[in-house]
Coordinates of C-alpha atoms in Angstrom, one line a residue:
M1 CA 89.5 118.5 121.1
Q2 CA 88.6 120.3 117.9
N3 CA 86.8 122.9 119.9
D4 CA 85.2 123.4 123.3
T5 CA 81.7 122.6 122.1
E6 CA 82.0 118.8 122.6
R7 CA 83.5 119.3 126.1
Q8 CA 80.6 121.6 127.2
E9 CA 78.0 119.3 125.7
L10 CA 79.4 116.3 127.6
R11 CA 79.4 118.2 130.8
R12 CA 75.8 119.1 130.2
R13 CA 74.9 115.5 129.6
I14 CA 76.7 114.3 132.7
K15 CA 74.9 117.0 134.8
E16 CA 71.5 115.9 133.3
A17 CA 72.2 112.3 134.0
A18 CA 73.2 113.0 137.6
A19 CA 70.1 115.1 138.1
S20 CA 67.9 112.1 137.0
Q21 CA 70.1 109.6 138.9
D22 CA 71.0 107.8 135.7
A23 CA 74.3 106.3 136.7
G24 CA 74.9 104.5 133.4
A25 CA 74.5 107.6 131.3
A26 CA 76.7 109.6 133.7
V27 CA 79.5 107.1 133.5
T28 CA 79.3 106.8 129.7
H29 CA 79.5 110.5 129.2
A30 CA 82.2 110.9 131.8
R31 CA 84.3 108.2 130.2
R32 CA 84.1 110.1 126.9
L33 CA 84.9 113.5 128.6
V34 CA 88.0 112.1 130.3
A35 CA 89.2 110.5 127.1
V36 CA 88.9 113.6 125.0
S37 CA 89.8 116.2 127.6
G38 CA 91.4 115.0 130.8
K39 CA 91.7 118.6 132.1
P40 CA 91.8 118.8 135.9
A41 CA 88.6 120.9 135.9
D42 CA 86.8 118.2 133.9
V43 CA 88.1 115.4 136.1
M44 CA 87.1 117.4 139.2
F45 CA 83.6 117.9 137.7
C46 CA 83.3 114.1 137.1
A47 CA 84.5 113.2 140.6
T48 CA 82.1 115.7 142.2
T49 CA 79.3 114.3 140.1
F50 CA 80.1 110.7 141.0
T51 CA 80.3 111.5 144.7
G52 CA 76.7 112.9 144.4
I53 CA 75.3 109.7 142.8
A54 CA 77.3 107.2 144.7
D55 CA 74.2 105.2 145.8
A56 CA 73.0 105.1 142.2
L57 CA 76.3 103.8 141.0
T58 CA 76.2 100.9 143.5
T59 CA 72.5 100.0 143.0
Q60 CA 72.2 100.5 139.2
L61 CA 75.7 99.5 138.0
R62 CA 76.6 97.3 141.0
A63 CA 79.7 99.2 141.5
K64 CA 81.7 97.9 144.4
R65 CA 81.8 100.4 147.2
L66 CA 85.0 100.4 149.2
K67 CA 86.0 102.3 152.4
T68 CA 89.5 103.3 151.4
Y69 CA 92.2 104.8 153.6
I70 CA 95.4 106.4 152.2
V71 CA 98.5 106.1 154.4
R72 CA 101.1 108.4 153.0
S73 CA 104.4 110.3 153.3
V74 CA 103.7 112.5 150.3
T75 CA 101.0 115.0 149.2
I76 CA 98.1 113.1 147.5
E77 CA 95.2 115.6 147.7
P78 CA 95.5 117.0 144.1
I79 CA 95.3 113.4 142.8
L80 CA 92.2 112.4 144.7
P81 CA 89.7 113.6 142.0
F82 CA 91.5 111.5 139.4
L83 CA 91.5 108.5 141.7
T84 CA 87.8 108.9 142.4
T85 CA 87.0 109.2 138.7
E86 CA 89.3 106.4 137.5
A87 CA 87.8 104.1 140.2
V88 CA 84.2 104.8 139.0
L89 CA 85.2 104.2 135.4
S90 CA 86.4 100.7 136.6
N91 CA 83.1 100.3 138.5
Y92 CA 84.3 101.1 142.0
V93 CA 83.1 103.7 144.4
L94 CA 85.8 104.8 146.9
D95 CA 84.8 106.4 150.1
L96 CA 88.2 108.1 150.7
S97 CA 89.9 109.1 153.9
V98 CA 93.4 110.4 153.9
G99 CA 95.8 109.9 156.8
G100 CA 98.0 112.5 158.3
Y101 CA 101.1 113.5 156.3
G102 CA 104.0 111.4 157.5
S103 CA 102.1 109.7 160.3
Y104 CA 102.2 106.3 158.6
V105 CA 104.1 104.5 161.4
D106 CA 101.6 105.4 164.1
E107 CA 98.6 104.6 161.8
L108 CA 99.9 101.1 160.9
L109 CA 101.1 100.2 164.4
N110 CA 98.6 101.8 166.7
L111 CA 95.5 99.8 167.2
Q112 CA 93.7 103.0 168.2
S113 CA 94.8 105.1 165.2
A114 CA 92.5 106.9 162.8
L115 CA 93.2 104.1 160.3
A116 CA 92.1 101.4 162.8
K117 CA 89.0 103.3 163.7
F118 CA 88.0 103.9 160.1
K119 CA 87.8 100.1 159.5
P120 CA 88.7 100.2 155.8
D121 CA 88.0 97.7 153.1
L122 CA 91.1 98.9 151.3
V123 CA 94.3 100.6 152.3
F124 CA 96.8 102.4 150.1
I125 CA 100.3 102.7 151.5
L126 CA 102.1 105.4 149.5
L127 CA 105.6 106.1 150.8
D128 CA 108.5 107.7 149.1
L129 CA 112.0 106.2 148.7
E130 CA 113.5 108.4 151.4
D131 CA 110.9 107.1 153.9
I132 CA 111.4 103.4 153.0
A133 CA 115.2 103.4 152.5
G134 CA 116.4 106.9 152.9
R135 CA 120.1 106.1 153.2
L136 CA 120.3 104.3 149.8
P137 CA 121.3 107.4 147.7
T138 CA 124.2 108.2 150.0
L139 CA 125.3 104.5 150.3
C140 CA 125.2 104.1 146.5
A141 CA 127.0 107.4 145.6
D142 CA 130.4 105.8 145.2
G143 CA 129.2 102.7 143.3
I144 CA 130.9 100.4 145.8
G145 CA 128.1 100.3 148.3
D146 CA 129.5 98.2 151.1
A147 CA 126.3 98.7 153.2
V148 CA 123.7 98.7 150.4
E149 CA 122.6 95.1 151.0
T150 CA 122.2 95.7 154.7
E151 CA 120.2 98.9 154.2
I152 CA 117.9 97.1 151.8
G153 CA 117.4 94.2 154.2
E154 CA 116.7 96.5 157.2
S155 CA 114.3 98.6 155.1
V156 CA 112.3 95.6 154.0
A157 CA 112.3 94.4 157.6
R158 CA 110.8 97.7 158.8
V159 CA 108.1 97.5 156.1
E160 CA 107.3 93.9 157.1
Q161 CA 106.8 95.0 160.7
L162 CA 104.4 97.7 159.6
L163 CA 102.4 95.4 157.3
R164 CA 102.2 92.4 159.7
S165 CA 101.3 94.7 162.6
F166 CA 98.4 96.2 160.6
R167 CA 97.3 92.8 159.3
S168 CA 97.1 91.4 162.8
G169 CA 94.3 93.8 163.5
S170 CA 92.6 94.2 160.2
S171 CA 91.4 92.1 157.2
A172 CA 91.4 95.1 154.8
R173 CA 93.1 94.6 151.4
I174 CA 96.4 96.4 151.1
L175 CA 98.1 98.1 148.2
F176 CA 101.8 98.8 148.9
Q177 CA 103.5 101.2 146.5
G178 CA 107.0 100.6 145.4
C179 CA 109.7 103.2 144.6
V180 CA 110.4 105.0 141.3
V181 CA 114.0 104.6 140.2
P182 CA 115.6 108.1 140.2
D183 CA 116.3 109.3 136.7
Q184 CA 119.4 111.4 137.6
T185 CA 122.1 110.3 140.0
S186 CA 125.7 111.3 140.7
L187 CA 127.2 108.2 139.0
G188 CA 125.8 109.2 135.6
D189 CA 124.4 106.9 132.9
V190 CA 127.5 104.8 132.5
G191 CA 128.1 104.3 136.2
E192 CA 124.5 103.5 136.9
A193 CA 124.5 100.8 134.2
N194 CA 127.8 99.2 135.1
L195 CA 128.5 99.5 138.8
P196 CA 126.8 96.7 140.7
H197 CA 125.8 98.9 143.7
S198 CA 124.4 101.8 141.7
L199 CA 121.3 103.4 143.0
T200 CA 119.4 102.1 140.0
N201 CA 120.3 98.5 140.8
A202 CA 119.6 99.1 144.5
V203 CA 116.1 100.4 143.9
Y204 CA 115.4 97.6 141.5
Q205 CA 116.5 95.1 144.2
L206 CA 114.5 97.0 146.9
N207 CA 111.4 96.8 144.8
Q208 CA 111.9 93.1 144.1
R209 CA 112.3 92.4 147.9
L210 CA 109.2 94.5 148.7
A211 CA 107.1 92.7 146.1
A212 CA 108.2 89.3 147.5
L213 CA 107.2 90.6 151.0
C214 CA 103.8 91.6 149.8
R215 CA 103.3 88.0 148.4
T216 CA 103.7 86.7 151.9
V217 CA 101.1 89.0 153.4
S218 CA 97.5 87.9 152.8
D219 CA 95.4 90.2 150.6
C220 CA 98.4 92.5 149.8
V221 CA 99.4 93.6 146.3
F222 CA 102.5 95.4 145.3
F223 CA 102.0 98.4 143.0
D224 CA 105.0 98.7 140.7
V225 CA 104.9 102.4 140.2
D226 CA 108.4 102.4 138.6
H227 CA 107.1 100.2 135.7
L228 CA 104.4 102.8 135.1
A229 CA 106.8 105.7 135.3
A230 CA 109.3 104.0 133.0
R231 CA 106.6 103.3 130.4
H232 CA 105.7 107.0 130.2
G233 CA 109.1 108.5 131.0
R234 CA 110.9 108.7 134.4
A235 CA 112.5 112.0 133.5
N236 CA 109.1 113.7 133.5
W237 CA 107.3 111.5 136.0
R238 CA 108.1 113.9 138.9
D239 CA 108.0 117.7 138.8
T240 CA 111.1 118.3 140.9
R241 CA 110.1 121.9 141.9
M242 CA 106.6 120.7 143.0
F243 CA 108.1 117.8 144.9
L244 CA 110.6 119.9 146.8
A245 CA 108.0 122.6 147.4
S246 CA 105.0 120.4 148.4
R247 CA 106.1 116.8 148.3
L248 CA 103.8 116.1 145.3
P249 CA 105.2 112.8 144.0
V250 CA 103.8 112.8 140.5
S251 CA 103.8 115.5 137.8
S252 CA 100.3 116.9 137.1
A253 CA 100.5 115.6 133.5
F254 CA 100.5 112.0 134.9
F255 CA 97.8 112.3 137.6
G256 CA 95.3 110.3 135.5
L257 CA 97.8 107.6 134.6
Y258 CA 98.9 107.3 138.2
A259 CA 95.4 107.0 139.5
G260 CA 94.6 104.5 136.8
G261 CA 97.6 102.5 137.8
L262 CA 96.4 102.4 141.4
V263 CA 93.0 101.2 140.5
R264 CA 94.3 98.6 138.1
S265 CA 96.7 97.3 140.8
F266 CA 94.1 96.8 143.6
S267 CA 91.4 95.5 141.3
P268 CA 92.6 91.8 141.4
L269 CA 92.1 91.9 145.1
F270 CA 88.4 92.1 144.5
R271 CA 87.7 90.7 141.1
A272 CA 88.8 87.6 139.3
P273 CA 90.2 87.9 135.8
R274 CA 88.2 87.1 132.7
K275 CA 88.7 83.5 131.6
V276 CA 88.2 83.3 127.8
L277 CA 89.6 85.2 124.8
C278 CA 87.6 84.8 121.7
T279 CA 89.5 85.8 118.6
D280 CA 88.6 86.4 115.0
L281 CA 90.8 85.1 112.3
D282 CA 90.8 87.2 109.1
N283 CA 92.8 90.5 109.6
T284 CA 93.0 89.6 113.3
M285 CA 94.8 86.3 113.8
W286 CA 96.4 86.7 110.4
G287 CA 96.5 89.3 107.7
G288 CA 94.1 89.1 104.8
V289 CA 90.9 87.1 104.2
L290 CA 91.4 83.3 104.0
G291 CA 88.4 82.7 101.7
E292 CA 89.9 85.2 99.1
D293 CA 93.7 84.9 99.6
G294 CA 93.9 81.2 100.4
P295 CA 96.2 79.6 102.9
E296 CA 99.4 80.7 101.1
G297 CA 98.1 84.3 100.7
I298 CA 97.4 85.1 104.3
A299 CA 100.0 87.2 106.2
T300 CA 101.7 85.5 109.1
G301 CA 105.3 84.5 109.9
S302 CA 108.6 86.3 110.3
A303 CA 108.4 88.9 107.5
F304 CA 106.5 92.1 107.9
P305 CA 103.5 92.5 108.1
G306 CA 103.0 88.8 108.9
N307 CA 105.2 89.2 112.0
C308 CA 102.7 91.7 113.4
Y309 CA 100.2 88.8 113.5
L310 CA 102.7 86.3 114.7
E311 CA 103.4 88.6 117.7
Y312 CA 99.7 88.5 118.5
Q313 CA 99.6 84.7 118.2
R314 CA 102.6 84.4 120.6
Y315 CA 100.9 86.8 123.0
L316 CA 97.8 84.6 123.0
K317 CA 100.0 81.5 123.6
Q318 CA 101.5 83.3 126.6
L319 CA 98.0 84.0 128.0
S320 CA 97.1 80.4 127.5
S321 CA 100.1 79.2 129.4
R322 CA 98.7 81.0 132.6
G323 CA 95.2 79.6 132.2
I324 CA 93.3 82.0 129.9
L325 CA 91.2 79.9 127.5
L326 CA 91.5 80.7 123.8
A327 CA 88.6 80.2 121.4
I328 CA 88.2 81.0 117.7
V329 CA 85.0 82.8 116.7
S330 CA 85.1 83.3 112.9
K331 CA 82.8 83.5 109.9
N332 CA 84.7 81.1 107.7
N333 CA 84.6 77.6 106.3
D334 CA 85.8 75.2 108.9
A335 CA 87.7 73.0 106.4
D336 CA 89.5 76.0 105.0
V337 CA 90.6 77.1 108.4
R338 CA 91.9 73.6 109.3
E339 CA 93.8 73.5 106.0
A340 CA 95.4 76.9 106.7
F341 CA 96.6 75.8 110.2
Q342 CA 98.1 72.7 108.5
I343 CA 99.7 74.4 105.5
R344 CA 101.0 77.4 107.4
A345 CA 101.9 75.6 110.6
A346 CA 105.6 76.8 110.5
D347 CA 104.4 80.4 110.2
L348 CA 101.9 80.3 113.1
G349 CA 102.5 80.7 116.8
L350 CA 99.5 78.6 117.7
T351 CA 97.9 75.3 116.7
L352 CA 94.3 74.3 116.9
D353 CA 95.1 72.3 120.0
D354 CA 95.8 75.5 121.8
F355 CA 92.1 76.5 121.6
V356 CA 89.5 75.2 123.9
A357 CA 86.9 75.5 121.2
T358 CA 86.4 76.7 117.6
K359 CA 83.2 78.3 116.4
I360 CA 83.9 78.5 112.7
S361 CA 80.7 78.9 110.7
W362 CA 78.6 81.6 109.0
N363 CA 76.4 82.0 112.1
E364 CA 76.1 85.3 113.9
K365 CA 79.1 85.7 116.3
A366 CA 76.8 86.6 119.2
A367 CA 75.1 83.3 118.9
S368 CA 78.5 81.5 118.7
I369 CA 79.7 83.1 121.9
R370 CA 76.4 82.2 123.7
E371 CA 76.9 78.6 122.6
L372 CA 80.5 78.7 123.8
A373 CA 79.5 80.1 127.2
E374 CA 76.9 77.3 127.6
E375 CA 79.4 74.6 126.6
L376 CA 82.0 75.9 129.0
S377 CA 79.5 76.6 131.8
L378 CA 80.8 80.2 132.1
G379 CA 79.1 83.5 132.4
L380 CA 79.3 86.0 129.5
D381 CA 81.2 88.3 131.8
S382 CA 84.1 85.9 131.6
F383 CA 84.7 86.6 127.9
V384 CA 86.8 89.0 125.8
F385 CA 86.1 89.3 122.1
V386 CA 88.8 90.5 119.6
D387 CA 87.8 91.4 116.0
D388 CA 88.9 93.8 113.4
N389 CA 85.4 94.4 112.0
P390 CA 83.7 97.4 113.6
V391 CA 80.2 96.0 112.7
E392 CA 80.9 92.7 114.5
C393 CA 82.4 94.6 117.5
E394 CA 79.3 96.8 117.8
A395 CA 77.0 93.8 117.4
I396 CA 78.6 92.1 120.4
R397 CA 78.6 95.3 122.4
Q398 CA 74.8 95.7 121.9
Q399 CA 73.7 92.0 122.0
L400 CA 76.2 90.8 124.7
P401 CA 77.1 93.8 126.8
E402 CA 78.7 91.6 129.5
V403 CA 81.4 90.6 126.9
A404 CA 84.5 92.9 126.8
V405 CA 85.2 94.0 123.2
I406 CA 88.6 94.9 121.7
A407 CA 88.6 96.3 118.2
A408 CA 91.7 95.1 116.4
P409 CA 93.5 98.0 114.6
L410 CA 93.1 96.9 110.9
E411 CA 95.5 99.5 109.5
E412 CA 98.1 99.2 112.3
P413 CA 98.3 95.5 113.2
W414 CA 101.5 96.0 115.1
K415 CA 99.5 97.8 117.8
L416 CA 97.2 94.9 118.7
V417 CA 99.4 93.3 121.4
E418 CA 99.9 96.8 122.9
L419 CA 96.2 97.4 122.8
L420 CA 95.3 94.1 124.4
S421 CA 98.0 94.2 127.1
A422 CA 96.9 97.7 128.1
Q423 CA 93.5 96.3 129.2
P424 CA 93.0 95.0 132.8
F425 CA 90.8 92.1 131.7
F426 CA 93.3 89.3 132.5
D427 CA 95.1 90.9 135.4
A428 CA 95.8 88.5 138.3
A429 CA 97.9 89.0 141.4
V430 CA 98.3 85.2 141.7
V431 CA 98.5 82.4 139.1
T432 CA 97.8 78.9 140.6
D433 CA 98.6 75.5 139.3
D434 CA 94.8 75.1 138.7
D435 CA 94.9 78.1 136.4
A436 CA 97.8 76.8 134.4
N437 CA 96.1 73.5 133.9
R438 CA 92.7 75.0 132.9
L439 CA 92.9 74.1 129.2
S440 CA 93.7 70.5 129.9
E441 CA 90.8 70.3 132.3
Y442 CA 88.3 71.8 129.9
K443 CA 89.4 69.3 127.2
A444 CA 89.0 66.5 129.7
Q445 CA 85.5 67.9 130.3
A446 CA 84.7 67.3 126.7
Q447 CA 85.8 63.6 127.0
R448 CA 83.5 63.3 130.0
A449 CA 80.6 64.7 128.0
A450 CA 81.2 62.1 125.3
L451 CA 81.2 59.3 127.8
E452 CA 78.0 60.6 129.4
T453 CA 76.3 60.4 126.1
S454 CA 77.2 56.7 125.7
A455 CA 76.5 55.7 129.3
G456 CA 73.4 53.7 130.1
N457 CA 72.3 55.8 133.2
R458 CA 73.6 58.5 135.4
D459 CA 74.9 56.3 138.2
E460 CA 76.7 54.1 135.7
F461 CA 78.2 57.1 134.1
L462 CA 79.4 58.7 137.3
A463 CA 80.8 55.5 138.6
S464 CA 82.7 55.0 135.3
L465 CA 84.5 58.4 135.9
E466 CA 86.3 56.9 138.9
I467 CA 86.0 60.3 140.8
I468 CA 88.3 60.9 143.8
C469 CA 87.6 63.8 146.2
T470 CA 90.4 64.9 148.4
F471 CA 89.5 67.2 151.3
L472 CA 92.2 69.6 152.6
S473 CA 92.6 72.8 154.5
A474 CA 91.7 75.9 152.5
L475 CA 95.0 77.3 153.6
D476 CA 96.8 74.4 151.9
A477 CA 94.7 74.5 148.7
P478 CA 96.7 76.9 148.6
I479 CA 94.9 79.9 150.1
A480 CA 95.3 81.9 146.9
R481 CA 93.2 79.3 145.1
S482 CA 90.6 79.4 147.9
V483 CA 90.3 83.1 147.7
Q484 CA 90.2 82.9 143.9
L485 CA 87.2 80.5 144.1
L486 CA 85.4 82.9 146.4
A487 CA 86.0 85.7 144.0
K488 CA 84.9 84.1 140.8
T489 CA 82.4 81.3 141.5
N490 CA 78.9 82.5 140.9
Q491 CA 76.6 79.7 139.6
F492 CA 77.0 77.2 142.5
N493 CA 77.7 79.7 145.3
L494 CA 75.1 79.7 148.0
T495 CA 76.0 83.1 149.5
T496 CA 78.5 84.7 147.0
R497 CA 80.4 86.3 149.9
R498 CA 83.8 87.4 148.6
H499 CA 86.0 86.7 151.6
S500 CA 89.6 87.9 151.8
A501 CA 92.5 85.6 152.5
A502 CA 92.7 87.0 156.1
E503 CA 89.0 86.1 156.6
V504 CA 89.5 82.6 155.3
E505 CA 92.5 82.3 157.7
E506 CA 90.2 83.3 160.5
F507 CA 87.7 80.6 159.7
A508 CA 90.5 78.0 159.6
S509 CA 92.1 79.0 162.9
A510 CA 89.1 80.0 165.0
R511 CA 87.7 77.6 167.6
G512 CA 85.0 75.5 165.9
G513 CA 85.9 76.9 162.5
Q514 CA 86.0 75.0 159.3
A515 CA 87.7 76.1 156.0
I516 CA 87.5 73.0 153.7
A517 CA 88.7 72.9 150.1
V518 CA 88.0 69.9 147.9
R519 CA 90.3 68.7 145.1
V520 CA 88.8 66.4 142.4
R521 CA 90.4 64.1 139.9
D522 CA 89.0 61.3 137.7
R523 CA 90.3 59.0 135.0
F524 CA 90.4 61.8 132.5
G525 CA 92.5 64.1 134.6
D526 CA 92.9 66.3 137.6
A527 CA 90.3 69.2 137.9
G528 CA 92.3 70.7 140.8
V529 CA 90.7 72.5 143.8
V530 CA 87.2 73.1 142.7
G531 CA 85.1 73.6 145.9
L532 CA 85.2 75.4 149.2
A533 CA 83.1 75.5 152.4
L534 CA 83.4 77.9 155.4
A535 CA 81.6 77.3 158.6
R536 CA 81.6 77.9 162.4
T537 CA 80.3 75.7 165.2
Q538 CA 79.1 77.6 168.3
G539 CA 77.5 75.4 170.9
D540 CA 75.3 72.8 169.2
I541 CA 74.9 74.8 166.0
C542 CA 77.2 74.8 163.0
T543 CA 76.4 77.7 160.6
I544 CA 77.6 77.4 157.0
D545 CA 78.9 80.8 155.9
S546 CA 79.9 79.8 152.3
L547 CA 79.6 76.7 150.2
L548 CA 80.6 76.8 146.6
L549 CA 81.7 74.6 143.7
S550 CA 83.1 75.3 140.3
C551 CA 80.5 74.9 137.6
R552 CA 82.9 72.5 135.8
V553 CA 82.0 69.7 138.3
I554 CA 78.4 70.4 139.3
G555 CA 76.1 67.4 139.1
R556 CA 78.7 64.7 140.0
G557 CA 77.7 64.5 143.7
I558 CA 80.8 66.5 144.8
E559 CA 78.6 69.2 146.4
T560 CA 76.9 66.5 148.5
A561 CA 80.3 65.1 149.5
L562 CA 81.5 68.5 150.6
L563 CA 78.3 69.1 152.7
A564 CA 78.6 65.6 154.2
H565 CA 82.3 66.2 155.1
L566 CA 81.4 69.5 156.7
G567 CA 78.6 67.8 158.6
E568 CA 80.9 65.1 159.9
N569 CA 83.4 67.7 161.2
A570 CA 80.5 69.7 162.8
I571 CA 79.3 66.6 164.7
R572 CA 82.9 66.0 166.0
A573 CA 82.9 69.6 167.2
G574 CA 79.7 69.0 169.2
A575 CA 77.0 70.3 166.8
T576 CA 73.6 68.7 166.5
R577 CA 72.2 71.2 164.0
L578 CA 73.5 72.4 160.7
V579 CA 72.3 75.9 159.6
G580 CA 72.6 76.8 155.9
E581 CA 72.0 80.1 154.2
F582 CA 71.1 81.0 150.7
I583 CA 71.3 84.5 149.3
P584 CA 69.7 84.7 145.8
T585 CA 71.6 86.5 143.0
K586 CA 71.1 86.7 139.3
K587 CA 73.5 83.8 138.7
N588 CA 73.2 81.3 141.5
A589 CA 69.7 79.9 140.7
P590 CA 71.3 76.4 140.0
C591 CA 71.8 76.0 143.7
A592 CA 68.6 77.5 145.0
D593 CA 67.2 74.2 146.1
F594 CA 70.4 72.7 147.3
Y595 CA 69.5 72.7 151.0
V596 CA 65.9 71.5 150.4
D597 CA 67.3 68.7 148.2
H598 CA 69.5 67.6 151.1
R599 CA 66.5 67.4 153.6
F600 CA 67.1 70.8 155.2
V601 CA 63.9 72.5 156.5
K602 CA 63.3 76.1 155.8
D603 CA 63.8 78.4 158.9
A604 CA 61.1 81.0 159.0
T605 CA 62.8 82.9 161.9
S606 CA 63.4 86.5 160.9
R607 CA 67.0 87.7 160.8
D608 CA 67.0 91.4 160.4
N609 CA 70.7 91.6 159.7
S610 CA 70.3 89.4 156.6
P611 CA 67.1 90.6 154.9
D612 CA 68.0 88.9 151.6
S613 CA 69.0 85.6 153.1
I614 CA 66.9 82.4 153.3
F615 CA 67.9 80.1 156.1
Y616 CA 67.6 76.3 156.4
Q617 CA 68.2 73.8 159.3
L618 CA 69.1 70.2 159.4
D619 CA 69.0 67.9 162.4
L620 CA 72.4 66.1 162.4
T621 CA 71.2 63.5 164.9
T622 CA 68.6 62.1 162.5
A623 CA 69.5 63.3 159.0
A624 CA 73.2 63.8 158.6
P625 CA 74.1 64.1 154.8
E626 CA 76.0 61.2 153.3
S627 CA 78.5 61.2 150.4
P628 CA 77.4 59.5 147.1
R629 CA 78.6 55.9 146.8
W630 CA 80.3 56.4 143.5
L631 CA 82.9 58.8 145.0
T632 CA 86.2 57.8 146.5
L633 CA 87.0 60.1 149.4
E634 CA 90.4 61.1 150.8
G635 CA 91.3 63.3 153.7
N636 CA 88.1 62.6 155.7
E637 CA 89.5 60.4 158.4
S638 CA 88.1 61.3 161.8
N639 CA 91.4 61.9 163.4
E640 CA 92.7 64.3 160.7
F641 CA 90.9 67.4 162.0
S642 CA 90.6 68.7 165.5
A643 CA 87.3 69.6 166.9
S644 CA 88.4 73.1 167.9
A645 CA 89.9 74.1 164.6
V646 CA 88.9 71.6 162.1
V647 CA 91.3 72.6 159.3
A648 CA 93.7 75.0 161.0
S649 CA 97.2 74.6 159.5

């Protein structure tokens, strides 16, 4: 900072905001204070302030509050203020409890441990290399390493036992931290690089095996702390003196980066990534202004500075390959842009076919993004906007605050990919086949819209689509896709409960439980797994916990087919009544009348444990729902599901 005046002024504003319980202002000023200062005293001040306004953060900013337990074999206490602060800046409130130093085995295995009694939403498991695979440094010292593979295998097996034991008694999300590759070893730089059983290679392999293990445990993410340490310098990541004196695993200079890495790593367990990147063209996609420089004059291609923009284009192509939708939002002449893509095709890393939509006009960009959101049936909080013009960026921030804005560095275009990749907007712990096929599905949606315009009536149009619905277990969807739908579906989601994979598994395996996914395809393509229903039958009542459908397929009768299928399974399980629940949110108004439209009767019975819920009942003996006649159904044969566990795998 230029002087201490700004720092003191920001602290004063944070204090005033906290006193008036203005959570938004407190976070805004704290974000600025951390950015310009980052001193431990200032971070501690922010953390203390946030703790005092935790309720305001959750009610005003809808921050997600998580009971968080830290299992550890290292000293973590000095880092906690940074963790608390970084979490709030990412819109989480962590109610932290720290386990005993080195007591991780008892905490994870003992069903009566402090961890079990805490009943956390989230667990950090932070162990050091010597606690995971302590014999590796000795076994790797000669570079021959006859027993290295065995040690790694046994170490991973011990971790697996801990994780699976804990998972058997808890549905909490888990973050398991990997190991930092030691910067200095007895083999030296040459030996470490060339000997196959060097400690460097062994720790790399250990981390890979641990990450693979985490992928097999529901709701468990691997935190690659070595990647973070390598990015900022392994040599300085750990203060050796402090580690030997107090087991502090991270140098104080990196407390903030480490805490930010923890928050970024667990976030995909609770939030879906954004879905659309809207990019400007002039001085963002390419260098220069198309209208002034012409197609031949814009900078793109293999020569500097055009290769800076080519790198950005290639990065966008990579995002598209994993399901992030790309859109152009540019103030330009549409014909000029199409000509540029044609003339400079050899110098561009993208074609117009890589974009789900193009909004190329002289309209305000906020209006263009609103139109795009409506066309794609997506909320504005699914969008990221990249533009070099600070005026355009500020206009989007003010008019569309839900949209994430990235200002492209006009004078340093080589930094744009670095700037974009540093953001968590598109982070995902899992990428499914449905994600990878998203662009094709949205283009097929445009074909369906064109057919609907030409069809004589709705039934004729829907029949012409030749829709096939396939019902399958949510565990086979696969389960990662089922959890993804729970996390990101908002418009047609009757309760918006964000269940974990472990909770979905419980619905599928419990007696009388149902966890049904529905896959949809038609003559234009395969939309993938687009819907999910969770329910339980107890006695003669089947209660629907969750019923949701992707906005891409709303209005084709698929929601009715899913309800009908659920009802058929409930009848086979002995139910005579179907109970539905609706919890209103700001986004799920499209399904507010779903139960009424399907002949459910509103239940006026008070349910104190669900004050926001509206309940409905349907008599299955007289009014069981039926699937629309234009749908072809698969996977709904009566002998395909058992009555006790309808879709247990």
